[in-house]
């Protein structure tokens, strides 16, 4: 017989003798025993249980009174030491309705009261061990683990509970390997291949202690001799150092049942060994220790016990306290008398079972009691392995709502050698700006880069809005992009400014020439008043380009002390309408004066005169009147700085002036004027040659329309502020230069250098006047015209 089995047997005997000698419990009642060996075999356990139960009289007395020892009866069975043998033994006790209490069977299967109504135990079930292992995995953030388990009720049931708890707590079991007791070489190699496939799992949970589980680790160690693993399991897998695995496995945690030393048992056992008591079991045991200790006299040799016998001690006391509770409930104060009806009529296990389930007594490590399934609360020691021996590093207690788990992780020998727990996750270490995404391999996650304008928040890529860009260090915050704009010293800007200055010079020269030759017949014949307005508008077009080049600035915030509800002058809709009507009426009167002759019978050239004057009015309005509209609209709705954000978004933002409603109003007005100009330009396409100025105006009008149509798509699709500004500036420049070149410069050239100029004047008849050479008109005075 093995030494620990003999200790458990003697613990049971010690508890019975202690109870029989104590008058505070079951006075005048003596408890006896009949011990059988199961040899850890299911058949032997069943035969032993049936042999004990076969001598039992149903509903008989289950106690032995002092006065009549021959009437001893069976009240219950203590054992067996394994779940597999306890299952078959419990099935037999169910038939005879005899309670059975095991001190070491931990399978969750035995908690099923439908199948095992008369089974109880003093060792906690495996579900508590699974809960303790899960708490350890959560404590060290081991969320990616492998599981190996033995194909028996202990391994299968324990692993099933472990998998359920792992799924609820977000722990991924990468693989689970079932190992048979007689595992073949093929099964071993298949298991090793699976471990190699999931090489990110560095922590293995071991449920069971079959030889094949050690062989799998040995084969893996041959392939990867430098690989360090961490094993987490029960004390059933506690002999890995005997298989040469202590070097490959570091940071191990083993959850062993917290068995306590029975007070006084150590001395009792040593005295018993040293006594002259001789039975076959003790004879074998004493011979074993004689060889181990080299003792000839055991009275001088101390034999240490294993300190794992408290469950058997509690099982005996549970029967004793339950029996006393039942006797007191049925027989009152005379429960120890032979006249008690229970001794006369007997009791059944069915009546005795409720007293067992409700028993409460002070155990070795605190208050002991069963739950509704006949299971006790559980406490576990957390042991590790170092320098060839096990040592305790923590504890786990199921008592309490939160399951108290305490551990000194600095006392554990971790694989890295510096006190850092094993890393067991199938997750890539993502750099800033990356998020974790699932991979094809089970429970594995990789890294995916977010868009360049996105930050990582709660594991999700969140784009930065508008003018913001992720910080380049952590990619967790959106920072405002410093807005930029074009520089004034850029080549394209300098070219625009230079052309504007040249245009201003030419406009000034043209204005001076028009003023100097204002009485020239050629100047007078082309509506000099409108010409002056038009040339001033052209000059303003050159000047306005300088407003595009400065960096846009935000409008100053209004002062609170100067806030007023009174609107500015001339910005109300009524004021704007009156001002616009006045301005329009000026052009309208000018048009009527030039378009309505005094004679009611116009000559054929009369219609050309109307169209040409209308064309001139429209063209001058295109150059000047729009300025007034812009001024009025800007007062009512000023432009504000806006930000140009490229698409797709980049870390670059430009600031520019976004045109407001005033610009839209100006564009609409300009479009109407251009269309009117185009209409009159089309009407004057066949005028006589001496009305050839209309052709130059038409060229200016047509070019303006073409330039505007070309500028709109370019401006709206431009991706840079410089492109937008350059587009508008070039349109204005070209339009202004075309006006100068096509309208005023030819006129001034003719007035200065052409000797003979024919102009058409209109009255009641057609008159042809010939202009004298320019040299005779140097004073600028009006000259008489001769009729051809």
PDB file of N, CA and C in Angstrom, residues 20-90:
ATOM      1  N   UNK A  20     -15.317   8.858  19.470  1.00  0.00           N
ATOM      2  CA  UNK A  20     -15.769   7.904  20.494  1.00  0.00           C
ATOM      3  C   UNK A  20     -15.294   8.299  21.882  1.00  0.00           C
ATOM      4  N   UNK A  21     -14.155   8.982  21.935  1.00  0.00           N
ATOM      5  CA  UNK A  21     -13.632   9.390  23.244  1.00  0.00           C
ATOM      6  C   UNK A  21     -14.192  10.726  23.706  1.00  0.00           C
ATOM      7  N   UNK A  22     -14.989  11.385  22.891  1.00  0.00           N
ATOM      8  CA  UNK A  22     -15.531  12.707  23.208  1.00  0.00           C
ATOM      9  C   UNK A  22     -16.990  12.553  23.614  1.00  0.00           C
ATOM     10  N   UNK A  23     -17.317  12.934  24.851  1.00  0.00           N
ATOM     11  CA  UNK A  23     -18.696  12.834  25.320  1.00  0.00           C
ATOM     12  C   UNK A  23     -19.578  13.959  24.813  1.00  0.00           C
ATOM     13  N   UNK A  24     -18.999  14.959  24.175  1.00  0.00           N
ATOM     14  CA  UNK A  24     -19.801  16.067  23.653  1.00  0.00           C
ATOM     15  C   UNK A  24     -20.487  15.720  22.345  1.00  0.00           C
ATOM     16  N   UNK A  25     -20.125  14.646  21.736  1.00  0.00           N
ATOM     17  CA  UNK A  25     -20.735  14.238  20.474  1.00  0.00           C
ATOM     18  C   UNK A  25     -21.009  12.750  20.524  1.00  0.00           C
ATOM     19  N   UNK A  26     -22.248  12.378  20.246  1.00  0.00           N
ATOM     20  CA  UNK A  26     -22.705  10.984  20.267  1.00  0.00           C
ATOM     21  C   UNK A  26     -22.292  10.266  21.565  1.00  0.00           C
ATOM     22  N   UNK A  27     -22.717  10.790  22.712  1.00  0.00           N
ATOM     23  CA  UNK A  27     -22.396  10.063  23.945  1.00  0.00           C
ATOM     24  C   UNK A  27     -23.094   8.701  23.987  1.00  0.00           C
ATOM     25  N   UNK A  28     -22.396   7.748  24.532  1.00  0.00           N
ATOM     26  CA  UNK A  28     -22.902   6.387  24.642  1.00  0.00           C
ATOM     27  C   UNK A  28     -23.135   5.721  23.287  1.00  0.00           C
ATOM     28  N   UNK A  29     -22.616   6.322  22.236  1.00  0.00           N
ATOM     29  CA  UNK A  29     -22.718   5.715  20.904  1.00  0.00           C
ATOM     30  C   UNK A  29     -21.301   5.517  20.378  1.00  0.00           C
ATOM     31  N   UNK A  30     -21.005   4.344  19.942  1.00  0.00           N
ATOM     32  CA  UNK A  30     -19.672   4.027  19.423  1.00  0.00           C
ATOM     33  C   UNK A  30     -19.742   3.806  17.922  1.00  0.00           C
ATOM     34  N   UNK A  31     -18.840   4.489  17.225  1.00  0.00           N
ATOM     35  CA  UNK A  31     -18.745   4.332  15.772  1.00  0.00           C
ATOM     36  C   UNK A  31     -17.624   3.360  15.433  1.00  0.00           C
ATOM     37  N   UNK A  32     -17.875   2.492  14.484  1.00  0.00           N
ATOM     38  CA  UNK A  32     -16.868   1.540  14.042  1.00  0.00           C
ATOM     39  C   UNK A  32     -16.575   1.713  12.559  1.00  0.00           C
ATOM     40  N   UNK A  33     -15.776   0.838  11.996  1.00  0.00           N
ATOM     41  CA  UNK A  33     -15.378   0.976  10.597  1.00  0.00           C
ATOM     42  C   UNK A  33     -15.057  -0.378   9.990  1.00  0.00           C
ATOM     43  N   UNK A  34     -15.130  -0.397   8.690  1.00  0.00           N
ATOM     44  CA  UNK A  34     -14.736  -1.549   7.877  1.00  0.00           C
ATOM     45  C   UNK A  34     -14.068  -0.976   6.625  1.00  0.00           C
ATOM     46  N   UNK A  35     -12.759  -1.209   6.509  1.00  0.00           N
ATOM     47  CA  UNK A  35     -11.981  -0.565   5.450  1.00  0.00           C
ATOM     48  C   UNK A  35     -11.638  -1.576   4.376  1.00  0.00           C
ATOM     49  N   UNK A  36     -11.874  -1.197   3.102  1.00  0.00           N
ATOM     50  CA  UNK A  36     -11.569  -2.049   1.946  1.00  0.00           C
ATOM     51  C   UNK A  36     -10.642  -1.288   0.986  1.00  0.00           C
ATOM     52  N   UNK A  37      -9.857  -2.012   0.229  1.00  0.00           N
ATOM     53  CA  UNK A  37      -8.911  -1.436  -0.739  1.00  0.00           C
ATOM     54  C   UNK A  37      -9.518  -1.499  -2.135  1.00  0.00           C
ATOM     55  N   UNK A  38      -9.458  -0.347  -2.879  1.00  0.00           N
ATOM     56  CA  UNK A  38      -9.968  -0.302  -4.260  1.00  0.00           C
ATOM     57  C   UNK A  38      -8.850  -0.361  -5.283  1.00  0.00           C
ATOM     58  N   UNK A  39      -7.606  -0.119  -4.854  1.00  0.00           N
ATOM     59  CA  UNK A  39      -6.439  -0.166  -5.741  1.00  0.00           C
ATOM     60  C   UNK A  39      -6.574   0.774  -6.946  1.00  0.00           C
ATOM     61  N   UNK A  40      -7.333   1.851  -6.792  1.00  0.00           N
ATOM     62  CA  UNK A  40      -7.566   2.828  -7.863  1.00  0.00           C
ATOM     63  C   UNK A  40      -8.180   2.198  -9.104  1.00  0.00           C
ATOM     64  N   UNK A  41      -8.864   1.091  -8.932  1.00  0.00           N
ATOM     65  CA  UNK A  41      -9.473   0.381 -10.059  1.00  0.00           C
ATOM     66  C   UNK A  41     -10.992   0.424  -9.908  1.00  0.00           C
ATOM     67  N   UNK A  42     -11.666   0.685 -11.010  1.00  0.00           N
ATOM     68  CA  UNK A  42     -13.117   0.820 -10.963  1.00  0.00           C
ATOM     69  C   UNK A  42     -13.784  -0.496 -10.577  1.00  0.00           C
ATOM     70  N   UNK A  43     -13.330  -1.609 -11.121  1.00  0.00           N
ATOM     71  CA  UNK A  43     -13.941  -2.902 -10.814  1.00  0.00           C
ATOM     72  C   UNK A  43     -13.748  -3.247  -9.338  1.00  0.00           C
ATOM     73  N   UNK A  44     -12.534  -2.964  -8.839  1.00  0.00           N
ATOM     74  CA  UNK A  44     -12.263  -3.267  -7.427  1.00  0.00           C
ATOM     75  C   UNK A  44     -13.093  -2.372  -6.514  1.00  0.00           C
ATOM     76  N   UNK A  45     -13.301  -1.115  -6.914  1.00  0.00           N
ATOM     77  CA  UNK A  45     -14.110  -0.212  -6.113  1.00  0.00           C
ATOM     78  C   UNK A  45     -15.559  -0.666  -6.078  1.00  0.00           C
ATOM     79  N   UNK A  46     -16.084  -1.101  -7.222  1.00  0.00           N
ATOM     80  CA  UNK A  46     -17.460  -1.582  -7.261  1.00  0.00           C
ATOM     81  C   UNK A  46     -17.620  -2.851  -6.424  1.00  0.00           C
ATOM     82  N   UNK A  47     -16.666  -3.769  -6.535  1.00  0.00           N
ATOM     83  CA  UNK A  47     -16.753  -5.015  -5.763  1.00  0.00           C
ATOM     84  C   UNK A  47     -16.682  -4.743  -4.264  1.00  0.00           C
ATOM     85  N   UNK A  48     -15.798  -3.820  -3.859  1.00  0.00           N
ATOM     86  CA  UNK A  48     -15.666  -3.489  -2.445  1.00  0.00           C
ATOM     87  C   UNK A  48     -16.942  -2.855  -1.910  1.00  0.00           C
ATOM     88  N   UNK A  49     -17.532  -1.924  -2.704  1.00  0.00           N
ATOM     89  CA  UNK A  49     -18.773  -1.285  -2.262  1.00  0.00           C
ATOM     90  C   UNK A  49     -19.897  -2.283  -2.140  1.00  0.00           C
ATOM     91  N   UNK A  50     -20.030  -3.178  -3.092  1.00  0.00           N
ATOM     92  CA  UNK A  50     -21.105  -4.169  -3.047  1.00  0.00           C
ATOM     93  C   UNK A  50     -20.907  -5.151  -1.900  1.00  0.00           C
ATOM     94  N   UNK A  51     -19.653  -5.478  -1.614  1.00  0.00           N
ATOM     95  CA  UNK A  51     -19.397  -6.419  -0.513  1.00  0.00           C
ATOM     96  C   UNK A  51     -19.786  -5.811   0.834  1.00  0.00           C
ATOM     97  N   UNK A  52     -19.575  -4.485   0.977  1.00  0.00           N
ATOM     98  CA  UNK A  52     -19.982  -3.822   2.219  1.00  0.00           C
ATOM     99  C   UNK A  52     -21.496  -3.682   2.267  1.00  0.00           C
ATOM    100  N   UNK A  53     -22.070  -3.246   1.145  1.00  0.00           N
ATOM    101  CA  UNK A  53     -23.516  -3.047   1.101  1.00  0.00           C
ATOM    102  C   UNK A  53     -24.280  -4.365   1.182  1.00  0.00           C
ATOM    103  N   UNK A  54     -23.656  -5.459   0.761  1.00  0.00           N
ATOM    104  CA  UNK A  54     -24.351  -6.746   0.782  1.00  0.00           C
ATOM    105  C   UNK A  54     -24.697  -7.208   2.185  1.00  0.00           C
ATOM    106  N   UNK A  55     -23.915  -6.800   3.159  1.00  0.00           N
ATOM    107  CA  UNK A  55     -24.205  -7.176   4.536  1.00  0.00           C
ATOM    108  C   UNK A  55     -25.079  -6.183   5.246  1.00  0.00           C
ATOM    109  N   UNK A  56     -25.611  -5.235   4.532  1.00  0.00           N
ATOM    110  CA  UNK A  56     -26.421  -4.177   5.131  1.00  0.00           C
ATOM    111  C   UNK A  56     -27.888  -4.545   5.063  1.00  0.00           C
ATOM    112  N   UNK A  57     -28.612  -4.345   6.185  1.00  0.00           N
ATOM    113  CA  UNK A  57     -30.042  -4.555   6.216  1.00  0.00           C
ATOM    114  C   UNK A  57     -30.734  -3.231   5.947  1.00  0.00           C
ATOM    115  N   UNK A  58     -31.526  -3.158   4.903  1.00  0.00           N
ATOM    116  CA  UNK A  58     -32.208  -1.904   4.589  1.00  0.00           C
ATOM    117  C   UNK A  58     -33.046  -1.428   5.759  1.00  0.00           C
ATOM    118  N   UNK A  59     -33.024  -0.093   5.967  1.00  0.00           N
ATOM    119  CA  UNK A  59     -33.760   0.549   7.047  1.00  0.00           C
ATOM    120  C   UNK A  59     -33.317   0.084   8.421  1.00  0.00           C
ATOM    121  N   UNK A  60     -32.114  -0.499   8.518  1.00  0.00           N
ATOM    122  CA  UNK A  60     -31.613  -0.947   9.815  1.00  0.00           C
ATOM    123  C   UNK A  60     -30.964   0.180  10.578  1.00  0.00           C
ATOM    124  N   UNK A  61     -30.646  -0.075  11.854  1.00  0.00           N
ATOM    125  CA  UNK A  61     -29.999   0.916  12.679  1.00  0.00           C
ATOM    126  C   UNK A  61     -28.575   1.124  12.168  1.00  0.00           C
ATOM    127  N   UNK A  62     -28.138   2.393  12.094  1.00  0.00           N
ATOM    128  CA  UNK A  62     -26.825   2.717  11.562  1.00  0.00           C
ATOM    129  C   UNK A  62     -25.872   3.174  12.651  1.00  0.00           C
ATOM    130  N   UNK A  63     -26.111   2.724  13.848  1.00  0.00           N
ATOM    131  CA  UNK A  63     -25.221   3.078  14.952  1.00  0.00           C
ATOM    132  C   UNK A  63     -25.032   1.873  15.846  1.00  0.00           C
ATOM    133  N   UNK A  64     -23.988   1.904  16.616  1.00  0.00           N
ATOM    134  CA  UNK A  64     -23.707   0.799  17.530  1.00  0.00           C
ATOM    135  C   UNK A  64     -23.840   1.318  18.960  1.00  0.00           C
ATOM    136  N   UNK A  65     -24.709   0.774  19.695  1.00  0.00           N
ATOM    137  CA  UNK A  65     -24.880   1.198  21.083  1.00  0.00           C
ATOM    138  C   UNK A  65     -23.900   0.457  21.973  1.00  0.00           C
ATOM    139  N   UNK A  66     -23.633   1.051  23.102  1.00  0.00           N
ATOM    140  CA  UNK A  66     -22.661   0.451  24.010  1.00  0.00           C
ATOM    141  C   UNK A  66     -23.183  -0.854  24.588  1.00  0.00           C
ATOM    142  N   UNK A  67     -24.494  -0.893  24.802  1.00  0.00           N
ATOM    143  CA  UNK A  67     -25.041  -2.081  25.438  1.00  0.00           C
ATOM    144  C   UNK A  67     -25.214  -3.261  24.531  1.00  0.00           C
ATOM    145  N   UNK A  68     -25.148  -3.053  23.232  1.00  0.00           N
ATOM    146  CA  UNK A  68     -25.408  -4.175  22.331  1.00  0.00           C
ATOM    147  C   UNK A  68     -24.562  -4.006  21.076  1.00  0.00           C
ATOM    148  N   UNK A  69     -23.314  -4.377  21.170  1.00  0.00           N
ATOM    149  CA  UNK A  69     -22.376  -4.184  20.065  1.00  0.00           C
ATOM    150  C   UNK A  69     -22.694  -5.051  18.884  1.00  0.00           C
ATOM    151  N   UNK A  70     -23.444  -6.118  19.111  1.00  0.00           N
ATOM    152  CA  UNK A  70     -23.747  -7.003  17.989  1.00  0.00           C
ATOM    153  C   UNK A  70     -24.751  -6.402  17.036  1.00  0.00           C
ATOM    154  N   UNK A  71     -25.367  -5.316  17.429  1.00  0.00           N
ATOM    155  CA  UNK A  71     -26.367  -4.695  16.554  1.00  0.00           C
ATOM    156  C   UNK A  71     -25.761  -3.561  15.747  1.00  0.00           C
ATOM    157  N   UNK A  72     -24.517  -3.626  15.437  1.00  0.00           N
ATOM    158  CA  UNK A  72     -23.893  -2.567  14.626  1.00  0.00           C
ATOM    159  C   UNK A  72     -24.478  -2.556  13.230  1.00  0.00           C
ATOM    160  N   UNK A  73     -24.654  -1.347  12.723  1.00  0.00           N
ATOM    161  CA  UNK A  73     -25.240  -1.156  11.397  1.00  0.00           C
ATOM    162  C   UNK A  73     -24.400  -0.158  10.595  1.00  0.00           C
ATOM    163  N   UNK A  74     -24.508  -0.217   9.284  1.00  0.00           N
ATOM    164  CA  UNK A  74     -23.800   0.689   8.376  1.00  0.00           C
ATOM    165  C   UNK A  74     -24.567   2.000   8.247  1.00  0.00           C
ATOM    166  N   UNK A  75     -23.907   3.120   8.527  1.00  0.00           N
ATOM    167  CA  UNK A  75     -24.555   4.430   8.360  1.00  0.00           C
ATOM    168  C   UNK A  75     -24.034   5.190   7.156  1.00  0.00           C
ATOM    169  N   UNK A  76     -22.912   4.805   6.556  1.00  0.00           N
ATOM    170  CA  UNK A  76     -22.401   5.497   5.389  1.00  0.00           C
ATOM    171  C   UNK A  76     -21.038   4.973   4.984  1.00  0.00           C
ATOM    172  N   UNK A  77     -20.582   5.447   3.828  1.00  0.00           N
ATOM    173  CA  UNK A  77     -19.298   5.027   3.276  1.00  0.00           C
ATOM    174  C   UNK A  77     -18.427   6.261   3.084  1.00  0.00           C
ATOM    175  N   UNK A  78     -17.164   6.156   3.482  1.00  0.00           N
ATOM    176  CA  UNK A  78     -16.168   7.197   3.245  1.00  0.00           C
ATOM    177  C   UNK A  78     -15.255   6.712   2.130  1.00  0.00           C
ATOM    178  N   UNK A  79     -15.156   7.488   1.044  1.00  0.00           N
ATOM    179  CA  UNK A  79     -14.307   7.116  -0.078  1.00  0.00           C
ATOM    180  C   UNK A  79     -15.070   7.246  -1.379  1.00  0.00           C
ATOM    181  N   UNK A  80     -14.456   6.944  -2.497  1.00  0.00           N
ATOM    182  CA  UNK A  80     -13.061   6.530  -2.642  1.00  0.00           C
ATOM    183  C   UNK A  80     -12.179   7.739  -2.928  1.00  0.00           C
ATOM    184  N   UNK A  81     -10.899   7.474  -3.324  1.00  0.00           N
ATOM    185  CA  UNK A  81      -9.946   8.575  -3.475  1.00  0.00           C
ATOM    186  C   UNK A  81      -9.897   9.174  -4.866  1.00  0.00           C
ATOM    187  N   UNK A  82     -10.611   8.593  -5.823  1.00  0.00           N
ATOM    188  CA  UNK A  82     -10.599   9.117  -7.188  1.00  0.00           C
ATOM    189  C   UNK A  82     -12.017   9.285  -7.705  1.00  0.00           C
ATOM    190  N   UNK A  83     -12.155  10.166  -8.693  1.00  0.00           N
ATOM    191  CA  UNK A  83     -13.480  10.425  -9.255  1.00  0.00           C
ATOM    192  C   UNK A  83     -14.000   9.216 -10.009  1.00  0.00           C
ATOM    193  N   UNK A  84     -13.132   8.547 -10.778  1.00  0.00           N
ATOM    194  CA  UNK A  84     -13.582   7.416 -11.586  1.00  0.00           C
ATOM    195  C   UNK A  84     -14.089   6.271 -10.728  1.00  0.00           C
ATOM    196  N   UNK A  85     -13.370   5.980  -9.654  1.00  0.00           N
ATOM    197  CA  UNK A  85     -13.817   4.889  -8.768  1.00  0.00           C
ATOM    198  C   UNK A  85     -14.993   5.319  -7.903  1.00  0.00           C
ATOM    199  N   UNK A  86     -15.068   6.609  -7.590  1.00  0.00           N
ATOM    200  CA  UNK A  86     -16.202   7.089  -6.793  1.00  0.00           C
ATOM    201  C   UNK A  86     -17.499   7.032  -7.588  1.00  0.00           C
ATOM    202  N   UNK A  87     -17.418   7.246  -8.892  1.00  0.00           N
ATOM    203  CA  UNK A  87     -18.625   7.220  -9.723  1.00  0.00           C
ATOM    204  C   UNK A  87     -19.266   5.831  -9.700  1.00  0.00           C
ATOM    205  N   UNK A  88     -18.468   4.778  -9.890  1.00  0.00           N
ATOM    206  CA  UNK A  88     -19.042   3.431  -9.906  1.00  0.00           C
ATOM    207  C   UNK A  88     -19.500   3.035  -8.510  1.00  0.00           C
ATOM    208  N   UNK A  89     -18.771   3.463  -7.464  1.00  0.00           N
ATOM    209  CA  UNK A  89     -19.180   3.136  -6.106  1.00  0.00           C
ATOM    210  C   UNK A  89     -20.455   3.875  -5.735  1.00  0.00           C
ATOM    211  N   UNK A  90     -20.591   5.123  -6.180  1.00  0.00           N
ATOM    212  CA  UNK A  90     -21.782   5.902  -5.867  1.00  0.00           C
ATOM    213  C   UNK A  90     -23.023   5.330  -6.530  1.00  0.00           C
TER     214      UNK A  90
END
